[in-house]
Amino acid sequence: MRQRVVRVAVAAVLVALVLLAGPLAVVGQRSFFEDERGALERTALAATVAVGPEFTAGDAVELPRSRPGGQLGVYDLSMRLRAGTGGERGDAMTRRAAGGKVARGSSGPDLVVAVPVVSAERVIGVVRASVPTRSVWNRVLWAWGTLLGVTLFALATAVLVARRQARALSVPVEALSRTATEIAAGNLGARAVPCGIAELDQLARTQNTMVERLTQLLRRERDFSTNASHQLRTALTGLRLGLEAAQGMPPGADLRPAVREALDRASHLEETVEEVLRLARPDTAEERAVPRELLVRVLDRAESRWHGPLAAAGRRLELRTSPGTESFDVPGRTTGQILDILLDNTLRHGRGTTVVTVREAAGAVAIDVADEGTLALGPEAVFARGSTTGSGTGIGLAVARELAEAAGGRLSVRSSAPATFTLLLPGTEG
């Protein structure tokens, strides 16, 4: 790219110099010859003053000095040289001037101007002034050489400026290319930096915006896979255990309770899939909107799902509600998913009695999930993806916080010892 920019710039400057220097050289040549003719004419006119009426009688004439390297002579009407320097006989230019008009032109290798000498309104002689054409051409060539030197200097300056400008243009473009190559190689953290050139800065911003959106899409795709595997694992495990329990029942036993429980598990599994899909959609209000229902129903379903697993681990589950919270409605599926994650977390990593407390908090609903264990990680580190101190994946709490924020709420650590998580949701009274 640099060489191309330099070539274009130099070609443009070269065309401009040719278009300027060519006519200037022609005009300079003509100007030198016109100036020389004018100087010869002035010299000849000055010499005519020295030629008086006595010239026809044969008196001597004292002429002024001729042009350097030139000749100056006076001819009578018979074209004989009477004074000064020049050919013994007058040439064509001299004869033309004898007709009464100034003659300008060339005669052999000389540039000649012949001026008639007039006395009493008649021509009595001719003054001829000449210089070698070679001397004029020497000055023309010197001027052309100077013009050529200036042109070459301008061209060299243009090359230097073009190289500098090419570097100024190519360095940001090369940086953009390197950034694009890094992104194509998988480094989605690479970002283009501004360079001060408006068009390239706009291109860099567009590229960065594209990478940001691509990163978000890839993160959503990756998070969807991990969220789905994490969220579906518990629901599928419960469904499988229920079906295995029904399979182990004796022949003739009433399977309807087991079927109802399996259907409830399947319904919960369907809600889990929908919630994970909703979380992976773009962040718009319409996409995030979920059906609302009474909080007490959500809590009852969560208690029915987790009472058995906690009891099997030798632990109790207590549900405590403050007066006035029974009529609050919340995003049902989202709240159920968050409670599932928190209760699964306390089953895997906590100990002792698990207490779910519902209370009103300045017009919102606060749900505390606590056990008798202690958090080994900090209040923020515990929500980082992949952050875990046990055998878990470190995904659940991160998903729970994302679900809470998607519903317009907030999930935080209220206490590290005993371990207490608080889910704050914008609830409305039904």
PDB file of C-alpha atoms in Angstrom, residues 14 20 32 246 299 326 383 395:
ATOM      1  CA  LEU A  14       5.115  14.935 -11.870  1.00  0.00           C
ATOM      2  CA  LEU A  20       3.834  23.931 -15.277  1.00  0.00           C
ATOM      3  CA  PHE A  32      14.992  35.892 -23.412  1.00  0.00           C
ATOM      4  CA  ALA A 246     -42.353 -45.759  39.886  1.00  0.00           C
ATOM      5  CA  LEU A 299     -42.542 -21.228  47.022  1.00  0.00           C
ATOM      6  CA  GLU A 326     -48.823 -13.706  50.527  1.00  0.00           C
ATOM      7  CA  PHE A 383     -20.987 -15.237  41.301  1.00  0.00           C
ATOM      8  CA  ILE A 395     -22.042 -21.893  36.805  1.00  0.00           C
TER       9      ILE A 395
END
